[in-house]
PDB file of C-alpha atoms and ligand atoms in Angstrom:
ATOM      1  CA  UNK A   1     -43.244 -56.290 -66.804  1.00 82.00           C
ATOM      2  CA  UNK A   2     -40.537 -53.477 -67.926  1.00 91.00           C
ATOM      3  CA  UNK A   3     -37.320 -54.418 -68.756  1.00 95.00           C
ATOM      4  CA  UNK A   4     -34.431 -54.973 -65.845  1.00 95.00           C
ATOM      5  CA  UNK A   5     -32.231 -52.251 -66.309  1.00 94.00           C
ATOM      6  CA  UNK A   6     -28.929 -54.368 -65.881  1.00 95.00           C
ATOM      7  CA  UNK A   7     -27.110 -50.932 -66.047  1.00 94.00           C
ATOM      8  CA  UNK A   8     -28.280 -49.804 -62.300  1.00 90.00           C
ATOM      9  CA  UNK A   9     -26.127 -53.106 -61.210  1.00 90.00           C
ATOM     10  CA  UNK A  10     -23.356 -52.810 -63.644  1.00 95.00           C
ATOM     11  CA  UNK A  11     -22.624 -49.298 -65.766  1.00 96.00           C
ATOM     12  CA  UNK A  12     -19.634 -51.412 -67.600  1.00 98.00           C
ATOM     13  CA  UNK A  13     -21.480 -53.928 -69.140  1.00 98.00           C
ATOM     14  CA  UNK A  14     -21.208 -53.375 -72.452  1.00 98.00           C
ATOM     15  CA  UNK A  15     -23.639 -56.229 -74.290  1.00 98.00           C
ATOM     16  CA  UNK A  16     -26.200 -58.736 -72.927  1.00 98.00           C
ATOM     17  CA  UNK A  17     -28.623 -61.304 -74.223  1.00 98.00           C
ATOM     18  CA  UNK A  18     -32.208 -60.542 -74.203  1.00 98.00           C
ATOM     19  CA  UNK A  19     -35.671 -61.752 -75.497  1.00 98.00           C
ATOM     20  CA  UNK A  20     -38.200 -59.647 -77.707  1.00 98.00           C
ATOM     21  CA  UNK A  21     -41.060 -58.726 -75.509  1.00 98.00           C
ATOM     22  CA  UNK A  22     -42.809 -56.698 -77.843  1.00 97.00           C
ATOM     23  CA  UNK A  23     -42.459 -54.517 -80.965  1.00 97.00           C
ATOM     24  CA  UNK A  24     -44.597 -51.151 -80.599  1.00 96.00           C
ATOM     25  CA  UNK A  25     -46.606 -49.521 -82.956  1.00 95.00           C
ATOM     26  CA  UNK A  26     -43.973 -47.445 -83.920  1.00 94.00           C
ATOM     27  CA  UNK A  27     -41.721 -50.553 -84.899  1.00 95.00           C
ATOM     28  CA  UNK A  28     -39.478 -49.794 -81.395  1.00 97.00           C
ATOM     29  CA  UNK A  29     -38.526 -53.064 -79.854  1.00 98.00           C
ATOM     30  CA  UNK A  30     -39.109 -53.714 -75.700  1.00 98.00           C
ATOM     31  CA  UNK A  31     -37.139 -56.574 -74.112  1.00 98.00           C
ATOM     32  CA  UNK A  32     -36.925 -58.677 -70.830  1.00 98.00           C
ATOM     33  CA  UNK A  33     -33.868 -56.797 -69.663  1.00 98.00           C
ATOM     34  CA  UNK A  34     -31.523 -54.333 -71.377  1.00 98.00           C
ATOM     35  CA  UNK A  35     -27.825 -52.624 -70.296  1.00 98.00           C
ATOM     36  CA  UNK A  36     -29.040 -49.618 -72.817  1.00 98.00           C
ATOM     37  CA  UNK A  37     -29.708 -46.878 -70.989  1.00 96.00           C
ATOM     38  CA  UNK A  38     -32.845 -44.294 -72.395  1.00 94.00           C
ATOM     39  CA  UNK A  39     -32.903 -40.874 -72.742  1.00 91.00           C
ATOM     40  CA  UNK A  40     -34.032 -39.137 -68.984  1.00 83.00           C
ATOM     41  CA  UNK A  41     -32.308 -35.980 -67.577  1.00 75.00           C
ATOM     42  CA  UNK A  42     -30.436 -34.608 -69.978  1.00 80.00           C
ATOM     43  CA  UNK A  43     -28.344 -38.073 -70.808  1.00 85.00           C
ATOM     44  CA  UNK A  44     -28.801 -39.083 -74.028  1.00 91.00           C
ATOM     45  CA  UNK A  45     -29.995 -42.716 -74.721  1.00 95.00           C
ATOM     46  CA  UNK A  46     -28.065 -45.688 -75.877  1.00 97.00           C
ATOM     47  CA  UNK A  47     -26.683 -46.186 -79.506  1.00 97.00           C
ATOM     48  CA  UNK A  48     -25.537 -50.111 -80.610  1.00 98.00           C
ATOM     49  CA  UNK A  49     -26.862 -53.329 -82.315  1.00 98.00           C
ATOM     50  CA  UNK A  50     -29.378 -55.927 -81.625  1.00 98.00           C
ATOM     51  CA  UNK A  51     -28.477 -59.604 -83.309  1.00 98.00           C
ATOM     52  CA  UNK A  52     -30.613 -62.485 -83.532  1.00 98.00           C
ATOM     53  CA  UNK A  53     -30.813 -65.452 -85.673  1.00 96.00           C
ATOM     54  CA  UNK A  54     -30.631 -64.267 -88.872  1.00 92.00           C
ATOM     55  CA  UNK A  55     -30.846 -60.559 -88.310  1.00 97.00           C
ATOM     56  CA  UNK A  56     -29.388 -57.619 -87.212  1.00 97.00           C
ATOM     57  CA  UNK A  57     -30.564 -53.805 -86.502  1.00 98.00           C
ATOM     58  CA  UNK A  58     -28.747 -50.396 -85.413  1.00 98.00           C
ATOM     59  CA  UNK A  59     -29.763 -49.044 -82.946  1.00 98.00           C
ATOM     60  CA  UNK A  60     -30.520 -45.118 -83.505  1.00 98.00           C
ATOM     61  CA  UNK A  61     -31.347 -44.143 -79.678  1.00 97.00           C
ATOM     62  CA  UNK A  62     -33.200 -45.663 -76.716  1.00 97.00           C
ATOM     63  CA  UNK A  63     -35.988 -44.133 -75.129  1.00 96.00           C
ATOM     64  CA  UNK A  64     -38.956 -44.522 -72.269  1.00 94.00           C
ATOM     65  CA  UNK A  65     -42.492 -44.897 -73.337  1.00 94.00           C
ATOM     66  CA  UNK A  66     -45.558 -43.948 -71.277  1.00 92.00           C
ATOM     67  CA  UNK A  67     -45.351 -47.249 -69.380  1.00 91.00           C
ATOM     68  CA  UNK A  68     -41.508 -46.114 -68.241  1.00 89.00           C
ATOM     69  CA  UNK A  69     -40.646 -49.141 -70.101  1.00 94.00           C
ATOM     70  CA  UNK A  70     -37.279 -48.848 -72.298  1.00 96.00           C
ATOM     71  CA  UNK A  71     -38.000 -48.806 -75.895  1.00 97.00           C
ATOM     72  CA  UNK A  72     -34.891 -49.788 -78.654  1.00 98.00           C
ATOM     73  CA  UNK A  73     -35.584 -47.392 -81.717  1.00 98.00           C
ATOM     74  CA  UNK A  74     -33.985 -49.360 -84.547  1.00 98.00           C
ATOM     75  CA  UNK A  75     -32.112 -47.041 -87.327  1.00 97.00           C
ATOM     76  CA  UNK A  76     -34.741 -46.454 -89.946  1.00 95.00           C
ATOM     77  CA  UNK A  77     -35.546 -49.441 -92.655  1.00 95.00           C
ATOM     78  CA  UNK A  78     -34.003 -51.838 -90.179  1.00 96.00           C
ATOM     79  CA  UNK A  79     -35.124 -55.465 -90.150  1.00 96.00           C
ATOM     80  CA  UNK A  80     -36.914 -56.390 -86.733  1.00 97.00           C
ATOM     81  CA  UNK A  81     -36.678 -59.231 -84.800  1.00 97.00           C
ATOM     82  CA  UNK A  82     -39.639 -61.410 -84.250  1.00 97.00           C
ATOM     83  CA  UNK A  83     -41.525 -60.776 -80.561  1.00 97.00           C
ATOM     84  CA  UNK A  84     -40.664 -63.740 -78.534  1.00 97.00           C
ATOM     85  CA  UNK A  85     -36.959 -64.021 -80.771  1.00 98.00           C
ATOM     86  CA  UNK A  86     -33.706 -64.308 -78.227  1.00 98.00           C
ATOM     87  CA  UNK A  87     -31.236 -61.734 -79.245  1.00 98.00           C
ATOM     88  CA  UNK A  88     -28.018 -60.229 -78.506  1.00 98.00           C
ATOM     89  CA  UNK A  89     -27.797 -56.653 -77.860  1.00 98.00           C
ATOM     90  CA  UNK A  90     -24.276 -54.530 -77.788  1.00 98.00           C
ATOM     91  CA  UNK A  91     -23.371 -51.147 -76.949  1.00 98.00           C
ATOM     92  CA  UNK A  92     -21.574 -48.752 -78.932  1.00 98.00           C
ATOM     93  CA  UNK A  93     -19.306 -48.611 -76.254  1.00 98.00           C
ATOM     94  CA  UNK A  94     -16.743 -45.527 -76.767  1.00 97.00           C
ATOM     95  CA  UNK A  95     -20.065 -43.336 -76.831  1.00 97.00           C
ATOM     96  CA  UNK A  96     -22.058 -44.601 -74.144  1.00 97.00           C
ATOM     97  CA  UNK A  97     -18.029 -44.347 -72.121  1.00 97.00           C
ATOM     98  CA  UNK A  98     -17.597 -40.889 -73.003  1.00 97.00           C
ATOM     99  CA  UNK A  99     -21.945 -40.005 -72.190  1.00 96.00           C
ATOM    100  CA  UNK A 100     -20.536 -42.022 -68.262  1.00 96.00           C
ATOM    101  CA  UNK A 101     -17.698 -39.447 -68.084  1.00 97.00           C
ATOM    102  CA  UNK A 102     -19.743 -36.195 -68.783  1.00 97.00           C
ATOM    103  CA  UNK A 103     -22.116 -37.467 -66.669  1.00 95.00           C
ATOM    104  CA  UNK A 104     -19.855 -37.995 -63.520  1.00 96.00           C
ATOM    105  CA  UNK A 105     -18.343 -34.967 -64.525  1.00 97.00           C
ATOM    106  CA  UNK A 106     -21.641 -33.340 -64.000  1.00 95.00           C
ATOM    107  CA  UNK A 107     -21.965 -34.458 -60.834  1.00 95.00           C
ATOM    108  CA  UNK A 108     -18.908 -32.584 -60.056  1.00 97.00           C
ATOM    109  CA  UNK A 109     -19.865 -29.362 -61.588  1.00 97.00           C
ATOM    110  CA  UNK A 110     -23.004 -29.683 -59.323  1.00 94.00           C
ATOM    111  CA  UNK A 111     -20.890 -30.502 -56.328  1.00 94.00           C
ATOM    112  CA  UNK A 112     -18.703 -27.262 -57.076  1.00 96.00           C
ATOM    113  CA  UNK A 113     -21.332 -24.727 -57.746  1.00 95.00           C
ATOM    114  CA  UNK A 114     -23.602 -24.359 -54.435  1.00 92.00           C
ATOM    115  CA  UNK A 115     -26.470 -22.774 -56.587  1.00 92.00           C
ATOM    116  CA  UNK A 116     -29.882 -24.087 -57.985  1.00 89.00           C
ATOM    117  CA  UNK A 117     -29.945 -25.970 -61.014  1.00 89.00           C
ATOM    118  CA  UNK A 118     -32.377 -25.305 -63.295  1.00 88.00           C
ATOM    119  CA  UNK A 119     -31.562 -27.835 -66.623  1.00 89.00           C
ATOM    120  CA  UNK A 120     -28.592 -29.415 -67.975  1.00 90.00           C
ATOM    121  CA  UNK A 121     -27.227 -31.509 -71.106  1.00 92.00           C
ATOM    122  CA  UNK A 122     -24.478 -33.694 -71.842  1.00 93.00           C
ATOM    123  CA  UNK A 123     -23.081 -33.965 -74.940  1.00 91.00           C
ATOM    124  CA  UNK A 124     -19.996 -35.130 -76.778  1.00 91.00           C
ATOM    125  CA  UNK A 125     -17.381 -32.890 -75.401  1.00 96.00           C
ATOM    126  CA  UNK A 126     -18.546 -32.827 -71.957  1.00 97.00           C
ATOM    127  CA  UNK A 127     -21.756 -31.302 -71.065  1.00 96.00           C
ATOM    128  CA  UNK A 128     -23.562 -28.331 -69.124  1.00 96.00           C
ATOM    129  CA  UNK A 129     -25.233 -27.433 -66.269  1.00 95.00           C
ATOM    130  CA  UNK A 130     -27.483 -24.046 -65.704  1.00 94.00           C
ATOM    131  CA  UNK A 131     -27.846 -22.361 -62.624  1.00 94.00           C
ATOM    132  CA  UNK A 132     -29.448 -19.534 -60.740  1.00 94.00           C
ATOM    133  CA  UNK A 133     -26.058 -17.549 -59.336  1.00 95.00           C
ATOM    134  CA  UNK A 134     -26.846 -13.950 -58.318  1.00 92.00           C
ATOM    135  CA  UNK A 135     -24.331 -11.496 -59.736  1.00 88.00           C
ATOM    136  CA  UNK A 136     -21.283 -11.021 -58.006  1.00 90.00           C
ATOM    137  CA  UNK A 137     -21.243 -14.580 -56.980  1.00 94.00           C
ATOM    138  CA  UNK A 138     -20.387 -16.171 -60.399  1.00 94.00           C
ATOM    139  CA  UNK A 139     -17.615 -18.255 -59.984  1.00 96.00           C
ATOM    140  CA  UNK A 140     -14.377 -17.676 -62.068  1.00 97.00           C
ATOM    141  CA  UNK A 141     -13.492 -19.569 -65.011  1.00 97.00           C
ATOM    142  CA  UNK A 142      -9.936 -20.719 -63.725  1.00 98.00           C
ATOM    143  CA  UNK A 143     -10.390 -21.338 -60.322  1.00 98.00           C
ATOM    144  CA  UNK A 144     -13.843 -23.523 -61.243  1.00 98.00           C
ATOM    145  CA  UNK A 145     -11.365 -25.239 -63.700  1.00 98.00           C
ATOM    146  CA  UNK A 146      -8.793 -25.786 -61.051  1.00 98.00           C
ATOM    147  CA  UNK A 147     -11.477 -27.315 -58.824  1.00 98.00           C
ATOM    148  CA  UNK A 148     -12.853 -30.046 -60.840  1.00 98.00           C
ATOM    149  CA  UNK A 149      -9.435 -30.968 -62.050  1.00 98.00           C
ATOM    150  CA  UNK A 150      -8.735 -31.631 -58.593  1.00 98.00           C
ATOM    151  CA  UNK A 151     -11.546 -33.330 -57.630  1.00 98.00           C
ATOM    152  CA  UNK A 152     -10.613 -35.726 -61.191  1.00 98.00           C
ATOM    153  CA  UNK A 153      -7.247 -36.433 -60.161  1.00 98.00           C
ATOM    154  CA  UNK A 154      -8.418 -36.959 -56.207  1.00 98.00           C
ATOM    155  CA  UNK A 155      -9.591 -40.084 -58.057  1.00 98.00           C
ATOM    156  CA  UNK A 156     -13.001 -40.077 -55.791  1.00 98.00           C
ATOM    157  CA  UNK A 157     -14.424 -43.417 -56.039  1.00 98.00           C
ATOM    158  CA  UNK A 158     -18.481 -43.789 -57.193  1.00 98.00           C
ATOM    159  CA  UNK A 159     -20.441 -46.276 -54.617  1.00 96.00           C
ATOM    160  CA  UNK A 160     -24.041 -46.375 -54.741  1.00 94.00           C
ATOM    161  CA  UNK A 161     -27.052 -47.117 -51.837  1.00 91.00           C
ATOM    162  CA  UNK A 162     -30.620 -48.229 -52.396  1.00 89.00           C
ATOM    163  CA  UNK A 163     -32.790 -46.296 -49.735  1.00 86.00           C
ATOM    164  CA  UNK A 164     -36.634 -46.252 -49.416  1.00 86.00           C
ATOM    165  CA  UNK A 165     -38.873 -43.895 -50.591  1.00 82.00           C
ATOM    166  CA  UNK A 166     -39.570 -42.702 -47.286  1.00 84.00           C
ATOM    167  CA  UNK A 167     -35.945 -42.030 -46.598  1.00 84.00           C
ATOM    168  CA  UNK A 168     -36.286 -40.081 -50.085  1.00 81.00           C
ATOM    169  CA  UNK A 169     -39.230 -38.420 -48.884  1.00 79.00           C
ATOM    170  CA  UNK A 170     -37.544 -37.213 -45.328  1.00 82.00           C
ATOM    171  CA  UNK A 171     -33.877 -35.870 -47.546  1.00 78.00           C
ATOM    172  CA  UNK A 172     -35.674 -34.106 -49.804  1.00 74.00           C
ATOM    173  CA  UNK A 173     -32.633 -31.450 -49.832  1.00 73.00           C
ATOM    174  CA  UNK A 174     -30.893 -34.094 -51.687  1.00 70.00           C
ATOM    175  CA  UNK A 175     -32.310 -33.935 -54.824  1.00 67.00           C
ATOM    176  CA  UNK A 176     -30.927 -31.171 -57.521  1.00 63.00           C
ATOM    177  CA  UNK A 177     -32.602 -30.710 -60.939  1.00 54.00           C
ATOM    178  CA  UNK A 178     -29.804 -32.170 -62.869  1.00 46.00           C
ATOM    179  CA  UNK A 179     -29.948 -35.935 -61.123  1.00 49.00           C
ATOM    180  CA  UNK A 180     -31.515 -38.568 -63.167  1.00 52.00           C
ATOM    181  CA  UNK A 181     -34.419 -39.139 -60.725  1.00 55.00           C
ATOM    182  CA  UNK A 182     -34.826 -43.125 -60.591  1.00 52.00           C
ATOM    183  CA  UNK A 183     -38.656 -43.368 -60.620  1.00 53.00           C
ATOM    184  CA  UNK A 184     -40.570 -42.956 -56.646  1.00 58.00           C
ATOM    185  CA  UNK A 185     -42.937 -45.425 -56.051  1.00 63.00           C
ATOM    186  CA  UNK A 186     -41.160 -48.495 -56.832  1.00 72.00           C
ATOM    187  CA  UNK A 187     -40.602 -48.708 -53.327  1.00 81.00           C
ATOM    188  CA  UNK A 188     -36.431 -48.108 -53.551  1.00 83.00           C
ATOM    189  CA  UNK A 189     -34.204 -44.803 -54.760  1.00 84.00           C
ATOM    190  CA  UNK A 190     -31.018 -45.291 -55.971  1.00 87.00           C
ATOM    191  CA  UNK A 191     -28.308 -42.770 -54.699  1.00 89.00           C
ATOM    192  CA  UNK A 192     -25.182 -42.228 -56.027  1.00 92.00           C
ATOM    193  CA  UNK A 193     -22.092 -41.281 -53.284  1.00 94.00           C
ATOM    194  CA  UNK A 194     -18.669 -39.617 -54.915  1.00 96.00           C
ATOM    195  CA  UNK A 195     -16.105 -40.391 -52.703  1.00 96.00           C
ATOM    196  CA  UNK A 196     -16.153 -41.582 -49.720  1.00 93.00           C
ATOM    197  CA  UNK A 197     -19.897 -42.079 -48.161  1.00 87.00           C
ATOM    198  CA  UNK A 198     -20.758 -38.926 -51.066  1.00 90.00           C
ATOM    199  CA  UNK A 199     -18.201 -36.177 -49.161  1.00 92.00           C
ATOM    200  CA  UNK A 200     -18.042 -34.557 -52.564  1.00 95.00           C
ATOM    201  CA  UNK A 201     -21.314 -35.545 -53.802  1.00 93.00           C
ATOM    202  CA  UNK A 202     -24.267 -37.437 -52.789  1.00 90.00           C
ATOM    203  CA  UNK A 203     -27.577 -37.306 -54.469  1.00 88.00           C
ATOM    204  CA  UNK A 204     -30.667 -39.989 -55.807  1.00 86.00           C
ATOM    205  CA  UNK A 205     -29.265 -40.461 -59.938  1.00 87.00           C
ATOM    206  CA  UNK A 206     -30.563 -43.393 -61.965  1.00 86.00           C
ATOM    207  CA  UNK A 207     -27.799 -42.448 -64.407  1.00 90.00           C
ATOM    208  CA  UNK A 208     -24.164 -44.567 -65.557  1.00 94.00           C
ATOM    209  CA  UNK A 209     -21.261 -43.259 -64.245  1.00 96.00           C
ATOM    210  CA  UNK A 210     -17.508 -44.285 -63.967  1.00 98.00           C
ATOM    211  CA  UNK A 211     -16.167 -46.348 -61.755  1.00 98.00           C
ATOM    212  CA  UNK A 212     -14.366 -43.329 -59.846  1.00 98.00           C
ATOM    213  CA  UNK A 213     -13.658 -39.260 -60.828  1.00 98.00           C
ATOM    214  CA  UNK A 214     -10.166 -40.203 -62.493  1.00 98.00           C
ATOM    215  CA  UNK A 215     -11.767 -42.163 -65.074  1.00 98.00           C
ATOM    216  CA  UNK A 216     -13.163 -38.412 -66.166  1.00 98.00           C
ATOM    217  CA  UNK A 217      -9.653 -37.152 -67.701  1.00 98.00           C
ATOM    218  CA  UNK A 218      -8.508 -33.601 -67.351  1.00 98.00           C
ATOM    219  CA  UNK A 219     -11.685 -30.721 -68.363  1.00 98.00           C
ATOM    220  CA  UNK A 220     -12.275 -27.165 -68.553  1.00 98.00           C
ATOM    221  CA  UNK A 221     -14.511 -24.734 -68.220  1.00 98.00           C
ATOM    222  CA  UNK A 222     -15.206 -23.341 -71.846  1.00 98.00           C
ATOM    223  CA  UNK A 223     -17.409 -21.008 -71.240  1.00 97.00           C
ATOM    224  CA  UNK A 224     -19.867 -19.331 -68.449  1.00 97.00           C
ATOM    225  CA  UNK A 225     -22.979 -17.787 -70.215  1.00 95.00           C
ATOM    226  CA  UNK A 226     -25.885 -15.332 -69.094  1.00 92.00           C
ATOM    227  CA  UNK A 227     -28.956 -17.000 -70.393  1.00 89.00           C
ATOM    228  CA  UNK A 228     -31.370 -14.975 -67.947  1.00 88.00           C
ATOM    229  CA  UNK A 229     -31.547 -12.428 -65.244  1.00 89.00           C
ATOM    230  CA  UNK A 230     -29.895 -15.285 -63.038  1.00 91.00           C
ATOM    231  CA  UNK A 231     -29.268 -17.836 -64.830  1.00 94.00           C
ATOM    232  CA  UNK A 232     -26.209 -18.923 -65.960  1.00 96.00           C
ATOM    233  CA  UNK A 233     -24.757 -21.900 -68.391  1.00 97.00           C
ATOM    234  CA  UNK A 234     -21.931 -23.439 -67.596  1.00 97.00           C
ATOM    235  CA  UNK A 235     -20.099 -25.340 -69.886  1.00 98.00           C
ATOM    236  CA  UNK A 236     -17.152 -27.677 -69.106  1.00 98.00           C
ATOM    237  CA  UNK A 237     -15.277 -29.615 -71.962  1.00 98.00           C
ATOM    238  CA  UNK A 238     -12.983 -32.705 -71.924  1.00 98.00           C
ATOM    239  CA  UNK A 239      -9.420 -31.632 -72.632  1.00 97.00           C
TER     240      UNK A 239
HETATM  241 ZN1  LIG B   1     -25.736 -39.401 -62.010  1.00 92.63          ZN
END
């Protein structure tokens, strides 16, 4: 059994109570369920604390093991919990808030640029996306700026549909690189609709995002970079 990822349900749940499943070889601790989200598609994983009766650890990041189970990596020389120990794990909230912004704003970037997306990042002033844009069709700096500022302040609301694989499998044009592809074969794919039913953006993500595109703030596009013969990195900042 993996952990429940109470974060699919709920992105704003910011601490939860868990049990110790196991502690891996490595000394990184799995639980019954977890609202830590780990490190897939260019979002990093969680940051926090994990409490339990007489204990506590940081914890440094949060990542998937071969198994696609969700492993805590305590800060180094942390104590550990025993395995079967109830404990209570919490967030470091104004990161993982700002990581749910970039990544909604991402969404929006994608939704703006009608190119193909080779890789992306998010990081702690906003995040970027990298395309394939042939020249002469690279979009200006202001008037991309101008767009995603109005989709923010449209306020677009994020709703989110379960659909089977085999709808997956028959809308494959719905899947760019930069989603966070919820694993096929459990049966179920999680997609993610901005606005309403996804008129500004609908695609399968497994990611956290805001509760709707106002939540984002006012960005910019800092800077649009050659990094290839096509491909080009664009960069948008919180302002
Ligand atoms: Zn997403």
């Amino acid at each position: 059994m993996t952990a429940a990822l109470l974060f699919r349900d709920d992105a704003y749940l910011k601490d939860c109570e868990a049990t110790v499943t196991a502690i891996n070889d490595k000394g990184g601790i799995l639980l019954d369920r977890t609202v830590f989200y780990a490190t897939a598609g260019g979002q990093p994983g969680d940051k926090g604390t994990l409490a339990w009766d007489g204990g506590e650890a940081m914890i440094a990041t949060t990542v998937y093991d071969e198994t696609k189970d969700v492993v805590h990596v305590p800060a180094e020389g942390a104590p550990l919990p025993g395995v079967g120990a109830k404990v209570k794990l919490a967030l470091d909230w104004a990161n993982r808030f700002r990581t749910m912004r970039a990544h909604t704003l991402m969404h929006l970037l994608c939704a703006s640029v009608p190119f193909p997306v080779t890789g992306g990042a998010i990081g702690d002033e906003g995040g970027r996306i990298d395309f394939d844009i042939p020249d002469g069709q690279i979009p200006d700096k202001a008037e991309l700026t101008a767009t995603l500022n109005r989709l923010v302040s449209e306020d677009h609301p994020v709703s989110y549909r379960w659909i089977t694989d085999d709808e997956m499998a028959a809308n494959q044009h719905l899947i760019r690189t930069m989603s966070v592809k919820p694993p096929m074969g459990t049966g179920r794919v999680r997609l993610v609709m901005i606005g309403e039913g996804g008129k500004v953006d609908l695609q399968p993500c497994g990611g956290t995002h805001v509760s709707s595109t106002g939540v984002i703030g006012p960005v910019a596009v800092a800077k649009i970079e050659n990094k290839g013969k096509i491909n080009r990195r664009i960069r948008v900042v919180f302002q």
